[in-house]
XYZ file of N, CA and C in Angstrom:
633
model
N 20.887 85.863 29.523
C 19.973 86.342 28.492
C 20.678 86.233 27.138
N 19.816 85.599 26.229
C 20.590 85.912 24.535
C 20.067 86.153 23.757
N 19.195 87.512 24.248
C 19.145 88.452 23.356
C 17.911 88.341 22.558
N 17.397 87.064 22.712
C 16.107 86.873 21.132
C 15.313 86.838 22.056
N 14.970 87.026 23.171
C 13.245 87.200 23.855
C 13.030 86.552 25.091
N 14.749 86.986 25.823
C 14.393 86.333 27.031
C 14.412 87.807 27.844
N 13.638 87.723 29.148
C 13.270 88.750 30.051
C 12.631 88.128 31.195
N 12.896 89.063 32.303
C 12.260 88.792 33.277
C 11.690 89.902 33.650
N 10.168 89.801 34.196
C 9.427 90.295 34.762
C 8.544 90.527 36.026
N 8.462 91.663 36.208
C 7.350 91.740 37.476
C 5.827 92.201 37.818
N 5.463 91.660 38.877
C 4.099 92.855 38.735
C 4.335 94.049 39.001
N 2.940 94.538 38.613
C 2.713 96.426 39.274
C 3.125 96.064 40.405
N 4.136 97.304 40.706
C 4.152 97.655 42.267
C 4.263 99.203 42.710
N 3.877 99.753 43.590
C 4.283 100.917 43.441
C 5.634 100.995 44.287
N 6.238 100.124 44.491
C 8.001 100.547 45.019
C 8.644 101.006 44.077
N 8.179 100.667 42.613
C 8.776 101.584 41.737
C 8.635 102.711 41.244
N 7.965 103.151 41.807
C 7.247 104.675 41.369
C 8.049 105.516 42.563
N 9.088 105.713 42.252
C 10.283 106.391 42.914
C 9.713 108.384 43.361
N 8.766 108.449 42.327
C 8.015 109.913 42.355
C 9.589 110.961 42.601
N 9.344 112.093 43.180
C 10.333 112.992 42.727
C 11.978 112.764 43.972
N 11.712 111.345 45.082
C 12.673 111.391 45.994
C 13.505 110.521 45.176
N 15.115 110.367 46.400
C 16.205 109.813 45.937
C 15.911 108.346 46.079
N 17.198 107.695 45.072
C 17.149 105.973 44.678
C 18.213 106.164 44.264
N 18.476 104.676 44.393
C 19.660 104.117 43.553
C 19.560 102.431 43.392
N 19.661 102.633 41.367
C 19.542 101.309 40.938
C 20.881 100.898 40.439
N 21.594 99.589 40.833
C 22.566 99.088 40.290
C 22.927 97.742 40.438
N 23.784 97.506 39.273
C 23.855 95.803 38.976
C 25.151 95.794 38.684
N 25.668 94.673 38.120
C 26.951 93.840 37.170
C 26.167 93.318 36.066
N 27.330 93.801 34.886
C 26.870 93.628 33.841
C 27.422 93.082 32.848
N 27.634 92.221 32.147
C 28.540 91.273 31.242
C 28.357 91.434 29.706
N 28.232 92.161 29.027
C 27.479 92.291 27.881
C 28.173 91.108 26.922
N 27.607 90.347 25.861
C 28.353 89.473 25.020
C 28.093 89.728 23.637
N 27.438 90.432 23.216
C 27.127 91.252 21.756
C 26.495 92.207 22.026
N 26.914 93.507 20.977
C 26.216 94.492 21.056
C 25.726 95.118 19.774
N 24.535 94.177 19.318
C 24.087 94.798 18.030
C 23.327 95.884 17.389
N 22.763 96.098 18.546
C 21.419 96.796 18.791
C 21.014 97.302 20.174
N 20.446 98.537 20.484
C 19.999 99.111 21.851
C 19.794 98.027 22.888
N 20.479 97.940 23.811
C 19.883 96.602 24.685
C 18.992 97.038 26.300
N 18.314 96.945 26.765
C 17.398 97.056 27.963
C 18.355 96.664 29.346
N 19.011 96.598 30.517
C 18.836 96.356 31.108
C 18.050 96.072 32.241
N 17.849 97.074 32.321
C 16.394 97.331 33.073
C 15.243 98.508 33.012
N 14.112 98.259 32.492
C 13.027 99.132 32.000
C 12.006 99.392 32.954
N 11.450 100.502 33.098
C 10.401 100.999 34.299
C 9.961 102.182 33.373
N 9.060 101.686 32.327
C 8.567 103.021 31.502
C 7.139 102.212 31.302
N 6.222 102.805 30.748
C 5.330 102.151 30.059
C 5.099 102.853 28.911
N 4.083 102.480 27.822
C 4.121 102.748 26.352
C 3.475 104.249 26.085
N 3.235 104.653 27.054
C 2.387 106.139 26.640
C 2.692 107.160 27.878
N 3.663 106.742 28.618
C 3.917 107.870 29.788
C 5.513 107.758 29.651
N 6.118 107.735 29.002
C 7.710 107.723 29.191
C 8.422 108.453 29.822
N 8.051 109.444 29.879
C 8.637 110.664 30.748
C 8.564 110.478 31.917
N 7.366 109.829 32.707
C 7.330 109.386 33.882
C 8.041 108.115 34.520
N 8.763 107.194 33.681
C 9.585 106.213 33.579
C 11.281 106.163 33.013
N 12.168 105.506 33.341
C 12.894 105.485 32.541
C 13.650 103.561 32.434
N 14.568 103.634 31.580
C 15.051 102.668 31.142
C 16.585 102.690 31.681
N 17.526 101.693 32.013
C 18.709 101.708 32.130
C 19.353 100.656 31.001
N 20.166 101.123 30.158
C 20.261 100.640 28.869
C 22.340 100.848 28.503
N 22.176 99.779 27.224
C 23.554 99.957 26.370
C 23.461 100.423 25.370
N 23.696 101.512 24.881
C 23.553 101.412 23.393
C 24.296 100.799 22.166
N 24.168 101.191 21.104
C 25.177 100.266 19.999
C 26.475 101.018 19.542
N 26.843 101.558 20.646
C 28.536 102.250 20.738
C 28.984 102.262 22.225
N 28.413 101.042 23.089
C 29.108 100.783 24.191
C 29.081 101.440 25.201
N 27.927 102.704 25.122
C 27.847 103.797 25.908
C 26.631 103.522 26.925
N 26.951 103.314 28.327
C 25.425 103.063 29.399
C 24.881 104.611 29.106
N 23.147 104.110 29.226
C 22.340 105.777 29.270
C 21.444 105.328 29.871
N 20.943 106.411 30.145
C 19.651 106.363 30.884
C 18.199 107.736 29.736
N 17.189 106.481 29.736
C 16.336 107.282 28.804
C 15.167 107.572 29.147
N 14.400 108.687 29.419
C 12.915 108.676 30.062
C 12.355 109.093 28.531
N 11.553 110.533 28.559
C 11.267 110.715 27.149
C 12.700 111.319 26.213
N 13.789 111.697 27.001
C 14.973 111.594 25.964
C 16.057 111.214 26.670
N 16.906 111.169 26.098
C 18.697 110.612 26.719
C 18.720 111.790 27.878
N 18.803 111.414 29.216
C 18.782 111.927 30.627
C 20.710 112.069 30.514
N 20.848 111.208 30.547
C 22.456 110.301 30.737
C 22.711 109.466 29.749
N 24.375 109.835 29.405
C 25.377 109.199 28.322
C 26.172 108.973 29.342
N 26.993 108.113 29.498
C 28.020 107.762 28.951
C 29.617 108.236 28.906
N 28.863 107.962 27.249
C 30.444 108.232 26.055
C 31.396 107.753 26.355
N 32.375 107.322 25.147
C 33.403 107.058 25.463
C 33.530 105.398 24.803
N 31.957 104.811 24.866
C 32.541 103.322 24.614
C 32.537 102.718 25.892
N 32.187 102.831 27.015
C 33.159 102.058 27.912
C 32.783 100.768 28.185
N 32.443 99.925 27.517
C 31.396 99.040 28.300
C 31.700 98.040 26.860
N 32.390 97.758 26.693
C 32.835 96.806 25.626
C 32.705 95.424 26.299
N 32.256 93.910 25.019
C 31.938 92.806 25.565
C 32.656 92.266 26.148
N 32.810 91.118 27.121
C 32.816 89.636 27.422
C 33.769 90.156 28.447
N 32.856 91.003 29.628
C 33.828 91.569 30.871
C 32.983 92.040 31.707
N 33.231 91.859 33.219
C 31.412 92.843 34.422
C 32.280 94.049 33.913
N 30.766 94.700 34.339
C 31.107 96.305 34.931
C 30.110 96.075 36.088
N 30.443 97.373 36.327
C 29.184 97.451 37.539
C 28.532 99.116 37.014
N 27.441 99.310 37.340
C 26.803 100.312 36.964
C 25.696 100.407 38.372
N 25.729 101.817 38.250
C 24.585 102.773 39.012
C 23.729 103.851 38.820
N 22.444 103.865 38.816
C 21.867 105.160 38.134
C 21.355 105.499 39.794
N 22.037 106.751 39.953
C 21.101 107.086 41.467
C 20.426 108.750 41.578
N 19.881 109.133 41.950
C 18.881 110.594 41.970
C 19.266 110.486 43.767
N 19.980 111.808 43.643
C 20.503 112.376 45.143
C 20.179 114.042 45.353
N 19.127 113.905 45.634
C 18.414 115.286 45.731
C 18.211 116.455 44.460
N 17.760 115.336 43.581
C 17.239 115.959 42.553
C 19.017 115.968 41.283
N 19.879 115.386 42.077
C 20.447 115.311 40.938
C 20.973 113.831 40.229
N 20.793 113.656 39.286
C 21.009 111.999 38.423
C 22.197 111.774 38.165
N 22.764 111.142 38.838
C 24.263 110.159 37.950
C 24.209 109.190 37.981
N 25.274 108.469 36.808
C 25.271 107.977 36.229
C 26.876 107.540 36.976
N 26.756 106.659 37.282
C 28.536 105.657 37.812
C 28.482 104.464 36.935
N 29.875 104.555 36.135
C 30.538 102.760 35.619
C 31.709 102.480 36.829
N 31.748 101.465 37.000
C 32.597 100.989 37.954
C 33.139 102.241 39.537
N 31.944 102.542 39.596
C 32.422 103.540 40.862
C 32.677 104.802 40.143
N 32.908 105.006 38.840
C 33.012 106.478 38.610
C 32.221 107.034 38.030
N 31.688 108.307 38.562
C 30.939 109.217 37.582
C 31.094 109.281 36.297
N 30.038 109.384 35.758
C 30.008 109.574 34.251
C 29.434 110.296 33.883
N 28.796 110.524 33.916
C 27.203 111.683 33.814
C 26.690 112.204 34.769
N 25.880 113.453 34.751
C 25.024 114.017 35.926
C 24.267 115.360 34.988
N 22.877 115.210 35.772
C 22.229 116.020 34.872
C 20.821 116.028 36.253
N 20.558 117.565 36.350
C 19.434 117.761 37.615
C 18.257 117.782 37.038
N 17.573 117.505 37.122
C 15.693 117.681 36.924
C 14.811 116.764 38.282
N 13.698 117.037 38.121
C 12.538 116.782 39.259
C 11.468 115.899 38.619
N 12.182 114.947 37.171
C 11.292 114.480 36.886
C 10.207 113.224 38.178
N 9.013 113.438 37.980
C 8.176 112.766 38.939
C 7.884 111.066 38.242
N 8.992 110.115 38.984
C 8.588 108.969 38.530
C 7.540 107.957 39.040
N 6.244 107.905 38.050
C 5.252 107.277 38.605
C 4.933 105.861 38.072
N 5.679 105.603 37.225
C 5.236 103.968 36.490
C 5.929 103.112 37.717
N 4.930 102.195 37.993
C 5.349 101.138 38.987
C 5.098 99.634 37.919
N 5.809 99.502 36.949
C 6.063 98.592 36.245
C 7.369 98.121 35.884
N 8.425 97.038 36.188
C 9.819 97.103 35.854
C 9.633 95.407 34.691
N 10.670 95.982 34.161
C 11.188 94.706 32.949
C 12.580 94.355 33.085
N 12.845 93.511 33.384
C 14.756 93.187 33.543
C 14.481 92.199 32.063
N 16.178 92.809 31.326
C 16.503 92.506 30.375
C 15.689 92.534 28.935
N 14.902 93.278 29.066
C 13.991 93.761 27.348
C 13.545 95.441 27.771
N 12.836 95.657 26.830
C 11.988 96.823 26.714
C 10.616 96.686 27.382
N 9.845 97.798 28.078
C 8.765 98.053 28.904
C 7.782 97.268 28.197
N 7.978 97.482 26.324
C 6.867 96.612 25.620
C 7.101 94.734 25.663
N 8.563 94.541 25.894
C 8.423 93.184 26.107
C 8.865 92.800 24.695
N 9.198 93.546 23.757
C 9.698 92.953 22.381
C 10.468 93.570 21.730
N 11.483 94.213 22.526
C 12.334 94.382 21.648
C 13.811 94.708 23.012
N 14.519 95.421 22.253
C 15.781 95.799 23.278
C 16.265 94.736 23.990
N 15.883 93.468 23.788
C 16.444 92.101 24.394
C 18.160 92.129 24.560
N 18.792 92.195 26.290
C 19.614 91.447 26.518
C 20.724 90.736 26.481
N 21.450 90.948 25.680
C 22.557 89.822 25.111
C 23.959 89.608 26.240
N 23.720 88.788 26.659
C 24.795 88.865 28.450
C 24.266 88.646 29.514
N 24.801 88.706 30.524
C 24.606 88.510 31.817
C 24.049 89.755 32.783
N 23.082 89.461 34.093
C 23.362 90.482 35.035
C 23.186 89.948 36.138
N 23.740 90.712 37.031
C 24.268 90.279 38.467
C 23.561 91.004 39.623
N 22.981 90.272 40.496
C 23.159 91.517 41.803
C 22.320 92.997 41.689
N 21.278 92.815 40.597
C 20.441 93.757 40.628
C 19.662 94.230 41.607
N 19.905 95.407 42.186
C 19.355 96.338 43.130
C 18.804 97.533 43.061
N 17.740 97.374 43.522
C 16.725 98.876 43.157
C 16.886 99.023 44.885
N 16.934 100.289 44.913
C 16.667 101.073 46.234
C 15.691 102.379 46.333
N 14.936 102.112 47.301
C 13.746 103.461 46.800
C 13.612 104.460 47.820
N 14.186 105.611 47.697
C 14.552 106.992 49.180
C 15.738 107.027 49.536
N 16.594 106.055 49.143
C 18.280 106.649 49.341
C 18.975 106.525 48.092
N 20.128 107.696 48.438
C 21.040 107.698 47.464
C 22.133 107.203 47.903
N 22.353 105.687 47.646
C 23.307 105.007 48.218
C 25.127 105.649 47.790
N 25.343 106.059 46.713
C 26.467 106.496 46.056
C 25.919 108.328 45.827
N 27.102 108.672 46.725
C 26.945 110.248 46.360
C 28.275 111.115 45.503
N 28.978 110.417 45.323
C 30.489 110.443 44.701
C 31.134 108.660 44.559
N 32.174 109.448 43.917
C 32.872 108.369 42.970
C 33.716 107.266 44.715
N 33.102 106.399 44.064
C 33.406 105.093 45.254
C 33.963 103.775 44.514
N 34.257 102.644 45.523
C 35.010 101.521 45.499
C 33.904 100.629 44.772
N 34.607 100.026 43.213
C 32.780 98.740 43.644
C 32.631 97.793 44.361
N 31.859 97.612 44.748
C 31.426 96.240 46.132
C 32.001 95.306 45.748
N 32.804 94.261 46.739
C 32.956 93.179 46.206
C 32.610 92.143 46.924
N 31.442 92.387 47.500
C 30.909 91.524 48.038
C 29.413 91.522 47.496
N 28.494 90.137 47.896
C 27.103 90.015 46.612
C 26.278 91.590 47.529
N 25.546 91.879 46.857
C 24.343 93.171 47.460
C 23.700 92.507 48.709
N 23.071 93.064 49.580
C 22.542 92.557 50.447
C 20.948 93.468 51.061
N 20.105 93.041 50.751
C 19.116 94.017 51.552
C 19.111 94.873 52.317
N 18.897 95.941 51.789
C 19.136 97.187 52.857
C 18.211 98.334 53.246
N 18.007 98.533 54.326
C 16.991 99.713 54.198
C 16.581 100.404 52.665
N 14.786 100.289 52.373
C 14.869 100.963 51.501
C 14.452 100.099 49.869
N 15.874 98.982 50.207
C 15.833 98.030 48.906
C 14.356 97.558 48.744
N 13.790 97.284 47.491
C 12.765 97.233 47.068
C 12.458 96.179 46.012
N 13.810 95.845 45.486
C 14.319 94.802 44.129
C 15.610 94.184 44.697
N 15.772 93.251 44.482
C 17.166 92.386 44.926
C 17.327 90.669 43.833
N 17.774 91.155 42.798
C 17.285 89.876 41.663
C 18.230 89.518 40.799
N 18.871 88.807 40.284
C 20.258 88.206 39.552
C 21.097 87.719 40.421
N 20.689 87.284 41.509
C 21.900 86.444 42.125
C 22.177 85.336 42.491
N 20.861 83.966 42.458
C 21.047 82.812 42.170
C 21.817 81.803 41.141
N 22.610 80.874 41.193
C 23.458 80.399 40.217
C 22.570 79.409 39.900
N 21.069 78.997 40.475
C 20.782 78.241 40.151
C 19.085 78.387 39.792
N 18.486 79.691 40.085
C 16.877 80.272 39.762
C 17.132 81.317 39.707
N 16.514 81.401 38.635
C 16.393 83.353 38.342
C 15.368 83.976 38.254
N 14.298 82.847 38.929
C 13.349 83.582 39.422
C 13.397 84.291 41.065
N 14.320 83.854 41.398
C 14.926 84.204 42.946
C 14.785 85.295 42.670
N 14.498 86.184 44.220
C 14.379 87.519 44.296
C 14.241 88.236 46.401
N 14.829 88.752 46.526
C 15.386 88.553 47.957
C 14.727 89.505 48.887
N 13.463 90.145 48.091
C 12.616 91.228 49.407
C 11.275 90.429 48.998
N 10.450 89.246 48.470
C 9.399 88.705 48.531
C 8.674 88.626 47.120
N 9.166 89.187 46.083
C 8.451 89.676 44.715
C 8.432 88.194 43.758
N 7.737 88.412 43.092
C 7.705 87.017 42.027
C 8.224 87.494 40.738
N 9.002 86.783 40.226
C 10.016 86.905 39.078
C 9.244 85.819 37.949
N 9.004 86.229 37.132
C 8.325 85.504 35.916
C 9.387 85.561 34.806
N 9.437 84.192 34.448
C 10.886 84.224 33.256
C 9.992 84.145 32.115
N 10.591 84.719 31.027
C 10.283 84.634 29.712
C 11.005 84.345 28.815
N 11.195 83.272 27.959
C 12.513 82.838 26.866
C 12.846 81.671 27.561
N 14.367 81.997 27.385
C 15.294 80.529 28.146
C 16.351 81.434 29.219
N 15.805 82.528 29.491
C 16.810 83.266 30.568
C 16.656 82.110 31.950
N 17.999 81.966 32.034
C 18.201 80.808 32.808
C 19.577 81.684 33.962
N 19.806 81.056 35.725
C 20.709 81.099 36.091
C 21.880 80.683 35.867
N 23.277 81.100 36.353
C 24.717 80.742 35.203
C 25.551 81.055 36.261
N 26.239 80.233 36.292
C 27.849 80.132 37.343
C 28.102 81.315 36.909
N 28.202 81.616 35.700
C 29.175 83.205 35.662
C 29.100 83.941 36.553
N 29.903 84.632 37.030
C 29.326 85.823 38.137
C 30.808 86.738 38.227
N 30.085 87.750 38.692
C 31.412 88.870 38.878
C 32.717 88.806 40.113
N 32.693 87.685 40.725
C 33.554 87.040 41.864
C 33.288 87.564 42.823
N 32.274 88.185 43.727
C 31.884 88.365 44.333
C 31.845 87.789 45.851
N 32.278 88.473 46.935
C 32.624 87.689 47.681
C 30.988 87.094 48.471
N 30.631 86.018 48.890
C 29.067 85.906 49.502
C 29.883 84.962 50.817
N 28.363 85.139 51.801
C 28.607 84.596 52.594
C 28.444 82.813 52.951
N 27.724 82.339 51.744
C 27.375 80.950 51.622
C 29.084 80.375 51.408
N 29.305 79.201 52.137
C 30.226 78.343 51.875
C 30.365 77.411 50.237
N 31.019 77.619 49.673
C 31.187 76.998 48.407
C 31.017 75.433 48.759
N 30.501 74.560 47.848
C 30.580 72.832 47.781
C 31.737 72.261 48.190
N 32.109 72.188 49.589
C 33.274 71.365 49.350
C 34.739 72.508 50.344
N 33.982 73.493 50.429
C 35.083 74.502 50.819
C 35.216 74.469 52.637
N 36.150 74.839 52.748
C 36.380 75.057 54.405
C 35.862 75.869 55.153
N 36.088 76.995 54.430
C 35.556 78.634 55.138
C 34.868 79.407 54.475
């Protein structure tokens, strides 16, 4: 993604309407400028926000999470360019954290009831703004488990469908409309697939490789 109006999108579904049980959404994330609020991934719509939220960077390096206000910070900066992280927003019985690279960062309890079944990878819910600037990897939505309940190892192997998973999208080097539980991925811009990747171990044999 770079930032001027590329995004990918989906239809309504209601796998995203997580309502008041546990989930856990998480990716790799490469950021390459940070000028402005950036979207990773949005599940709000324009007049119910509270019932949605956004997983985002802001313009001091800090991951948050935003429904109708900042749920989860951060702080600290940590998330500076031209490097993965890995990030997780998960709700484990009513309580929200927030993990960079396996560690807690945030946590904050509420029962908000999430009902927007609309998601946006890489912009804002409206589609024009909060664009992207970087890479993402290995995006996984999970809907009824809280896959991370404390501070853990990050995977180093690609995500894999798992009970539950509902989204499985950024992991082709070569379509990014790919998407690994049946959903259709609609590109917008020039968001294109990219060798980059977080080294990830997969089970496909490389071009040329032995094992």
């Amino acid at each position: 993604f770079d930032g001027t109006g590329d995004y990918l999108s989906l239809a309504d579904n209601a796998d995203f309407a997580f309502g008041t049980g546990d989930f856990t959404v998480e990716c790799f994330i490469y950021p390459t400028a940070n000028a402005s609020y950036q979207a990773i991934i949005d599940c709000r719509d324009a007049t119910t926000q509270a019932t949605g939220w956004i997983l985002g960077v802001d313009v001091n390096d800090n991951i948050y999470i935003y429904n109708d206000g900042y749920l989860l910070q951060s702080g600290s900066g940590i998330t500076p360019e031209n490097r993965w992280f890995h990030v997780a927003y998960v709700r484990n019985s009513g309580v929200h954290a927030l993990y960079v690279d396996g560690r807690s960062v945030a946590t904050s309890s509420s029962s908000y009831n999430y009902t927007v079944d609309n998601c946006v990878i890489g912009a804002s819910y409206a589609k024009n703004s909060e664009y992207w600037d970087g890479f993402i990897s290995n995006l996984r939505v999970n809907k009824g488990t809280a896959l991370y309940t404390s501070n853990f190892k990050t995977p180093m192997r690609e995500l894999e469908v798992v009970p539950g998973t509902v989204l499985l999208a950024c992991q082709s080097k070569t379509d990014a409309s790919l998407e690994k539980t049946g959903k259709t991925i609609t590109i917008t811009g020039n968001a294109v697939a990219n060798e980059l990747t977080p080294g990830l171990l997969t089970p496909i044999v490389k071009s040329g490789g032995g094992s």
